[in-house]
Coordinates of C-alpha atoms and ligand atoms in Angstrom, one line a residue:
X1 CA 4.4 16.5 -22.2
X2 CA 0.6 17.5 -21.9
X3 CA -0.7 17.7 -17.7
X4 CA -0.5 14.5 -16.2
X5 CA -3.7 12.4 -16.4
X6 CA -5.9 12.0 -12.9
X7 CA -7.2 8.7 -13.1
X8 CA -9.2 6.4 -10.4
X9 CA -8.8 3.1 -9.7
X10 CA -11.7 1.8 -12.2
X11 CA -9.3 3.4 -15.2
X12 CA -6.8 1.0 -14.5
X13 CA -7.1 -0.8 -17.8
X14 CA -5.9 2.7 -19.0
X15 CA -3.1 2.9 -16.6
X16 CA -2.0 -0.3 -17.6
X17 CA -2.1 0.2 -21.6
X18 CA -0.1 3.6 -21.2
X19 CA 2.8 1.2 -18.7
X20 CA 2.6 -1.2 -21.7
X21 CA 3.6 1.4 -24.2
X22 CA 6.3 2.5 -22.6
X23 CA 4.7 5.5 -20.4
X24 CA 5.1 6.4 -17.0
X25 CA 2.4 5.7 -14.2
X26 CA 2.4 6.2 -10.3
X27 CA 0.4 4.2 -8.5
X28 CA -0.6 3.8 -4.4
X29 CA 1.1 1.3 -2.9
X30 CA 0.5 0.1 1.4
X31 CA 3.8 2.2 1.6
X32 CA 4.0 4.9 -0.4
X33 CA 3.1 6.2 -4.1
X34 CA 5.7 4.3 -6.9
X35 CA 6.8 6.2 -10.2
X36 CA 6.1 2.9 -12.7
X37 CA 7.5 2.1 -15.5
X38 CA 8.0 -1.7 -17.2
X39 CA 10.8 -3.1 -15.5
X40 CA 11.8 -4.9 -18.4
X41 CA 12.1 -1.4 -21.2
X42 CA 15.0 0.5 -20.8
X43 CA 13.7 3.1 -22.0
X44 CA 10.7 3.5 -20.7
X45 CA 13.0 3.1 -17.2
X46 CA 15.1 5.8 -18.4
X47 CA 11.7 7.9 -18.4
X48 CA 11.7 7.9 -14.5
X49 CA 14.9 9.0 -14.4
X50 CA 14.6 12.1 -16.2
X51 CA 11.2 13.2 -14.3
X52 CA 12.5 12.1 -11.1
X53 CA 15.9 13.9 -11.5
X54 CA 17.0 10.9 -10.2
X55 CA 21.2 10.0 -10.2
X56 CA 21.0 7.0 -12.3
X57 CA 23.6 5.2 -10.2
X58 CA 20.5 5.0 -7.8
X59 CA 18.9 1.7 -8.6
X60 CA 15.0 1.3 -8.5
X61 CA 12.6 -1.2 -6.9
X62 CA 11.2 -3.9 -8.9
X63 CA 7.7 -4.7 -8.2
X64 CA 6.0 -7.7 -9.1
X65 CA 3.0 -10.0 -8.9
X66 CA 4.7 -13.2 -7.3
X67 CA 7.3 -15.0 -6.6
X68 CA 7.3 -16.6 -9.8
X69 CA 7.5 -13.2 -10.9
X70 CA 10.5 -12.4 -8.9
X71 CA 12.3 -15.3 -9.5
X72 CA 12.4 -14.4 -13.4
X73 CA 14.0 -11.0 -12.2
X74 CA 15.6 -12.1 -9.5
X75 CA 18.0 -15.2 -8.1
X76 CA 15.7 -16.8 -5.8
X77 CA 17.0 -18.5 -2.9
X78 CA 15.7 -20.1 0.5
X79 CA 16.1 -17.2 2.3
X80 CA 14.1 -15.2 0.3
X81 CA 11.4 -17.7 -0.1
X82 CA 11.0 -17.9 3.7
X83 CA 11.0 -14.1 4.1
X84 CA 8.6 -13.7 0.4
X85 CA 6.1 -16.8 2.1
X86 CA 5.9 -14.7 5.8
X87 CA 6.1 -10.7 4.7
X88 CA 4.7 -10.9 1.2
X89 CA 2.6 -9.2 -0.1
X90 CA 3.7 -6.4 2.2
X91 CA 6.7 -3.7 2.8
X92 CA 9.3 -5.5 2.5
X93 CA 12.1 -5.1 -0.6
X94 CA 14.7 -8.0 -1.0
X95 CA 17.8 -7.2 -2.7
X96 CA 18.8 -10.0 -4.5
X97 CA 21.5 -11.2 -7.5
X98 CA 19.5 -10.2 -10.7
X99 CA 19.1 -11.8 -14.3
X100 CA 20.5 -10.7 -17.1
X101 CA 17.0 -9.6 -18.6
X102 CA 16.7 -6.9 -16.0
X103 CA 18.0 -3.6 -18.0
X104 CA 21.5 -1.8 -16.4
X105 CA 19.6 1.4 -16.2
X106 CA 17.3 -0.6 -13.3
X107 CA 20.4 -1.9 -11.1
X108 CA 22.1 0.8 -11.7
X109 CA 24.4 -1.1 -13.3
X110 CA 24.7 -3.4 -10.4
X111 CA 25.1 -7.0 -9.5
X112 CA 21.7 -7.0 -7.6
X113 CA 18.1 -6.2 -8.0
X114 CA 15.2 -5.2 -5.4
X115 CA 12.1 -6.7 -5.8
X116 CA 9.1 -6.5 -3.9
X117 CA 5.6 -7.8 -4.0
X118 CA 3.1 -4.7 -2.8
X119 CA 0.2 -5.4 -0.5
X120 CA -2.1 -2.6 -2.0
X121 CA -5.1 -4.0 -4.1
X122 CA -4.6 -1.4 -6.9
X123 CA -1.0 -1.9 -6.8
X124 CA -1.4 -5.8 -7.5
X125 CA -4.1 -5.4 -10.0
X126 CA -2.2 -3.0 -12.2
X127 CA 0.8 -5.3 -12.1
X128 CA -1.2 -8.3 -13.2
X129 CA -2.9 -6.1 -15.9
X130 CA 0.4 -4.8 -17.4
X131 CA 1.9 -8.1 -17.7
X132 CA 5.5 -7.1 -16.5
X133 CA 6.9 -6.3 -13.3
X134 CA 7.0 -2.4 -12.5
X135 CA 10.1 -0.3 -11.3
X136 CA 8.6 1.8 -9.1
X137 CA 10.9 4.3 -7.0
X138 CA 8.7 6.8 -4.5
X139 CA 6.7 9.5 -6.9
X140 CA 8.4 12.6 -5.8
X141 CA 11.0 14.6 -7.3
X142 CA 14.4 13.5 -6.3
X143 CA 15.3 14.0 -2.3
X144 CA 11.8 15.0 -1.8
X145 CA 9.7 13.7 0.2
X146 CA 7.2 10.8 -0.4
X147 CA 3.9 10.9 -1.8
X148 CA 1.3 9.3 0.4
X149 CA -1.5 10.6 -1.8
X150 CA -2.4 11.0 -5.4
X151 CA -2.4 15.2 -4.7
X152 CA 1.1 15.0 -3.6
X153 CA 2.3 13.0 -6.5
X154 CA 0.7 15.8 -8.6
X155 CA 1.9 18.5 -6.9
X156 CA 5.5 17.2 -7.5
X157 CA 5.3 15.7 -10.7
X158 CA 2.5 17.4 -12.8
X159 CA 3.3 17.7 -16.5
X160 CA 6.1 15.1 -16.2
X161 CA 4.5 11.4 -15.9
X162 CA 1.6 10.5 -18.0
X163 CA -0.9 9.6 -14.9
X164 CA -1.6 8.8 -11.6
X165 CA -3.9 6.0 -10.2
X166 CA -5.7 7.5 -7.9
X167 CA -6.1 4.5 -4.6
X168 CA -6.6 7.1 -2.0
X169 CA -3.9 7.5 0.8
X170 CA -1.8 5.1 1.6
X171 CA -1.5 2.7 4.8
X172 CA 1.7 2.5 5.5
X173 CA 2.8 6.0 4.8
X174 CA 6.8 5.3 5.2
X175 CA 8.9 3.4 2.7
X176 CA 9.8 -0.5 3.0
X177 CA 12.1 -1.7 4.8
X178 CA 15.3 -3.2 2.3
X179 CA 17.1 -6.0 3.2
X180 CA 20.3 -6.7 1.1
X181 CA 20.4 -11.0 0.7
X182 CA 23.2 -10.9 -2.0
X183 CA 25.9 -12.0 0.6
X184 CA 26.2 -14.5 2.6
X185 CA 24.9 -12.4 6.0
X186 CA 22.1 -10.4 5.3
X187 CA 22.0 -6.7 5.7
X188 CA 19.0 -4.0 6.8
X189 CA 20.2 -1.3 4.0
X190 CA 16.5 0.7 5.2
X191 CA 14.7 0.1 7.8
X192 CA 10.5 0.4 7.8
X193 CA 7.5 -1.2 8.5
X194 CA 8.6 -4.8 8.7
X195 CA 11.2 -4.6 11.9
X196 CA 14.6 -5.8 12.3
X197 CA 13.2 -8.3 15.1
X198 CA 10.4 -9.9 12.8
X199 CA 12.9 -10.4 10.5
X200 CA 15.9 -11.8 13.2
X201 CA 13.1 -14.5 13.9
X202 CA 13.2 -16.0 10.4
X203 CA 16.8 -15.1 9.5
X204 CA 19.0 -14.9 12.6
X205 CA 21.1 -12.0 13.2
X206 CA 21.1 -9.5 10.5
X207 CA 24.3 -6.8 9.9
X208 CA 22.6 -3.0 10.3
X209 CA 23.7 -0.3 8.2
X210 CA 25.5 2.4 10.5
X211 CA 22.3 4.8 10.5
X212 CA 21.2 6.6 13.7
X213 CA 19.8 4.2 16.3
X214 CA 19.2 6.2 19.0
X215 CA 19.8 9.7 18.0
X216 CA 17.7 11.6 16.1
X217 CA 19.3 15.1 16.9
X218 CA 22.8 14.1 14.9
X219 CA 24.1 15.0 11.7
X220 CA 22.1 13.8 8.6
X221 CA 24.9 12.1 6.8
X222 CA 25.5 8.4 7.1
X223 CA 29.3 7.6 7.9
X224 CA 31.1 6.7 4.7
X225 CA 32.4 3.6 3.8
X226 CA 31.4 0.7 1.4
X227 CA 28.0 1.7 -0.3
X228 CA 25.9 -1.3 -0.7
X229 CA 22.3 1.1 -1.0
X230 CA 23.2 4.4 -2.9
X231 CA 20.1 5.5 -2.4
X232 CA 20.9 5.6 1.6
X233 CA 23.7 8.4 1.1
X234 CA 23.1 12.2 1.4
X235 CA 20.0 13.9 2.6
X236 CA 16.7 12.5 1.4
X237 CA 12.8 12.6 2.5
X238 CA 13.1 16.1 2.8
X239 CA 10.5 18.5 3.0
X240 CA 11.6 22.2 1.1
X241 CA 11.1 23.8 4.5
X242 CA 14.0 23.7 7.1
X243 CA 13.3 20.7 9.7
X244 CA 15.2 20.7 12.9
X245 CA 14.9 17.6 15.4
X246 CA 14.3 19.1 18.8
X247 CA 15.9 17.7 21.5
X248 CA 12.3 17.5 23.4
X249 CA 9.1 18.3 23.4
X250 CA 10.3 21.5 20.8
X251 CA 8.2 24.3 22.1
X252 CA 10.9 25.7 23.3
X253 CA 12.7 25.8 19.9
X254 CA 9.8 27.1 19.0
X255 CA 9.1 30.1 20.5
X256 CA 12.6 31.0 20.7
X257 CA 13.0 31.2 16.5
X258 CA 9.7 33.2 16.0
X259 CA 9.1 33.9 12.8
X260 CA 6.4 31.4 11.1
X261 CA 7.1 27.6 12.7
X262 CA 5.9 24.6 12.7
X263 CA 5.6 22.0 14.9
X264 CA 5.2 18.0 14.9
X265 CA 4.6 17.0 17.9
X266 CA 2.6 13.9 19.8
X267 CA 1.3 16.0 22.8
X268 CA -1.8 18.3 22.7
X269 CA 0.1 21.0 22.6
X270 CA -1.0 25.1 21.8
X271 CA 0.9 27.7 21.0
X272 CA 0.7 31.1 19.7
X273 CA 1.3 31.9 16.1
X274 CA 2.8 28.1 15.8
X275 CA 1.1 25.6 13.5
X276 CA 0.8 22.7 14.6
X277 CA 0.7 18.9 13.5
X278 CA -0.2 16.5 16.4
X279 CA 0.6 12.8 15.4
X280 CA -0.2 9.3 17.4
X281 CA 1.3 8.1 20.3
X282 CA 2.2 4.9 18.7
X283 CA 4.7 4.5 15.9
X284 CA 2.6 2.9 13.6
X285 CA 0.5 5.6 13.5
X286 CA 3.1 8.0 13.7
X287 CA 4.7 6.7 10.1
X288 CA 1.4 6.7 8.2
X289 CA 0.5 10.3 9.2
X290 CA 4.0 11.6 9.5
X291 CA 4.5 12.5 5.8
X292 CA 1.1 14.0 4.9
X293 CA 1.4 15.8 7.9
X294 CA 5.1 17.2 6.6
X295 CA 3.4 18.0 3.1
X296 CA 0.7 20.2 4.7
X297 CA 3.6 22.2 7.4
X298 CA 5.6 22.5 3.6
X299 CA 2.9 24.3 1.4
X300 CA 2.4 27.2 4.1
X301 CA 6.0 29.0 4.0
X302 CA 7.1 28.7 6.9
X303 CA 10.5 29.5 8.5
X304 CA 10.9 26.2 10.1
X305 CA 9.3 23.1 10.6
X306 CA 10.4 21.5 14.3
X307 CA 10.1 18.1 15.0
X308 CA 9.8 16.9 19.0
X309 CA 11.8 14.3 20.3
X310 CA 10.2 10.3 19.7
X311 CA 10.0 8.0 22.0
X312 CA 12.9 5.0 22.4
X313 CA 12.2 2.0 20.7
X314 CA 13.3 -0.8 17.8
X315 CA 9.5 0.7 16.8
X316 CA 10.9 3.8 16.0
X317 CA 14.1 3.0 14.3
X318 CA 12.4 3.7 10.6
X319 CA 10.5 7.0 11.5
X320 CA 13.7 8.2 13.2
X321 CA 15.7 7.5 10.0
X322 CA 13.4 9.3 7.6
X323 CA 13.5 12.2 10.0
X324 CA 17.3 12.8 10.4
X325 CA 17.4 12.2 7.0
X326 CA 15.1 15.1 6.5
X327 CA 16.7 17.1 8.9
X328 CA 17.6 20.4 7.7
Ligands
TXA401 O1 8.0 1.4 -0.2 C1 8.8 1.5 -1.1 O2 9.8 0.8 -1.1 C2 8.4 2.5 -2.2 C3 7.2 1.9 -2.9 C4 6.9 2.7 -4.2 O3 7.4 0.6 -3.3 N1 9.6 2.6 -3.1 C5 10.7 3.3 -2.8 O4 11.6 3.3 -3.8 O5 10.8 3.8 -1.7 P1 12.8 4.3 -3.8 O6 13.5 4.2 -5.1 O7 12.4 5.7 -3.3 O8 13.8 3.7 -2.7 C6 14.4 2.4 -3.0 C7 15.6 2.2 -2.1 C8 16.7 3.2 -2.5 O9 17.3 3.6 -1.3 C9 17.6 2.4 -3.4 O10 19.0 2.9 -3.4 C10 17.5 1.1 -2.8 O11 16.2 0.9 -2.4 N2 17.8 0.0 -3.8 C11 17.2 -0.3 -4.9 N3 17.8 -1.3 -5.6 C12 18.9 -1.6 -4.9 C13 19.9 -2.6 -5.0 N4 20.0 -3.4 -6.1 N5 20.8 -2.7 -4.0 C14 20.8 -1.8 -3.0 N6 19.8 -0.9 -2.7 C15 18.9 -0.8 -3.7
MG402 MG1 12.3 7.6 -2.7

């Protein structure tokens, strides 16, 4: 395939002719950068796949314009409706039974389809202008991390998707948060931006999968068992450089392994030979730099990249996921 084309947001026409005949686009989202593709061409869903490397029991996001939109994809139902009217457009992916006019290779083969509606302006608009919904998973190679800009998408996936919509960085900077409604009681399969609680209030309680609450510092492997989210298993988000979770504040860690380190860290810290990445106090702000700031620690070859204990908190649930995920 000839190098991926660079295109801005006025192009989108052009993004949208090249998703219409089967091509592949990424494009910014208030989350993260999606790999798209029409939802509804199995081939052209096949495509993200392959530049992905992506298993293809690992079944992709469905993004669309509406609900009316998702209810052509999608089984609608109240629940859904009362979530879509309060959190849509906005980081939140419903998991929901599908219709038979959603291709295999999108489920995975599945009973169930995700759908969401983006918030991004670019996102929506290219959507509308394709006239189908868009699988979109993240636009990185497989168990990489996310892109939050158009460079990192690039840098991962140059020469293997036609083009990238260039919207600038993204807002949100972690993934949605996916909640599984297929079943009678709902299920948090990942958390993100839209929290447990906000979704409690409109729901009632809500089943959590059995990923770390609390502690960051464990193993990075989910306990097995039945595996509603396939995408949830194994290590994921992960930058190429070793990142350890420190215990505290890290600089310890540190200066104890030498060598060339990094550090993320929330405090003004300075330290010898150490790069480091200082991130916001709150967790908001932590998510949308946290990944950009993780792309810049990866490019320099470093031995390690250490990450300083977070705060407690239902705030931090989703940052603390993506990070023991990463976790080397
Ligand atoms: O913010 C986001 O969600 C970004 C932007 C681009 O929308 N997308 C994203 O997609 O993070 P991806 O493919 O990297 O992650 C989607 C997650 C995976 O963990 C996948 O296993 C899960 O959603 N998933 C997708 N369809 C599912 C289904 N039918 N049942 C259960 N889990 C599903
Ligand atoms: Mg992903």
């Amino acid at each position: 395939m000839p190098a991926t084309r660079h295109l801005q947001a006025a192009e989108l026409d052009t993004a949208a002719a090249i998703l219409r005949a089967g091509g592949l686009v990424a494009f910014p989202t208030e989350t993260v950068y999606g790999l798209g593709a029409d939802a509804l061409n199995a081939d052209a869903v096949r495509r993200i796949y392959e530049a992905k490397g992506r298993p293809s029991f690992n079944p992709l996001i469905v993004h669309v314009a509406d609900i009316a939109q998702a209810g052509r994809v999608a089984v609608w139902d109240d629940r859904a409706e009362r979530l879509a009217q309060h959190f849509w457009p906005g980081p939140l992916t419903l998991v929901l039974p599908r219709r038979l006019m959603v291709p295999d290779i999108v489920t995975g083969g599945g009973p169930t389809v995700a759908v969401r509606r983006p918030a991004h302006p670019v996102a929506q608009a290219l959507i509308v202008a394709a006239g189908v919904p868009l699988a979109g998973p993240s636009a990185n190679r497989s168990g990489q991390l996310s892109p939050t800009t158009a460079e990192h998408v690039l840098r991962d996936l140059d020469g293997r998707i036609d083009a990238v919509l260039d919207g600038g960085p993204t807002r949100a900077g972690i993934e949605s948060t996916v909640v599984d409604l297929s079943s009678v009681e709902p299920r948090l399969l990942r958390p993100g931006p839209i929290r447990p609680t906000d979704l409690e209030a409109l729901l009632g309680p809500i089943a959590h999968r059995p990923f770390a609450v609390t502690d960051v510092s464990g193993s990075n492997r989910i306990a097995t068992g039945a595996l509603p989210s396939p995408g949830l298993l194994d290590k994921h988000y992960a930058p190429q450089t070793p990142l350890l979770l420190a215990p505290d504040d890290g600089t310890a860690q540190a200066r104890s392994l030498g060598g060339r380190v990094g550090l993320v860290t929330q405090l003004d810290t300075i330290l010898p030979g150490v790069t480091v990445e200082r991130l916001p106090a709150d967790a908001d702000g932590y998510a949308a730099g946290l990944y950009a700031a993780l792309h810049r620690l990866d490019r320099l070859g470093l031995t390690h990249i250490i990450v300083a204990s977070l705060p407690d908190g239902e705030e931090w649930l989703a940052v603390r996921d993506r990070l023991r995920r990463a976790a080397f």
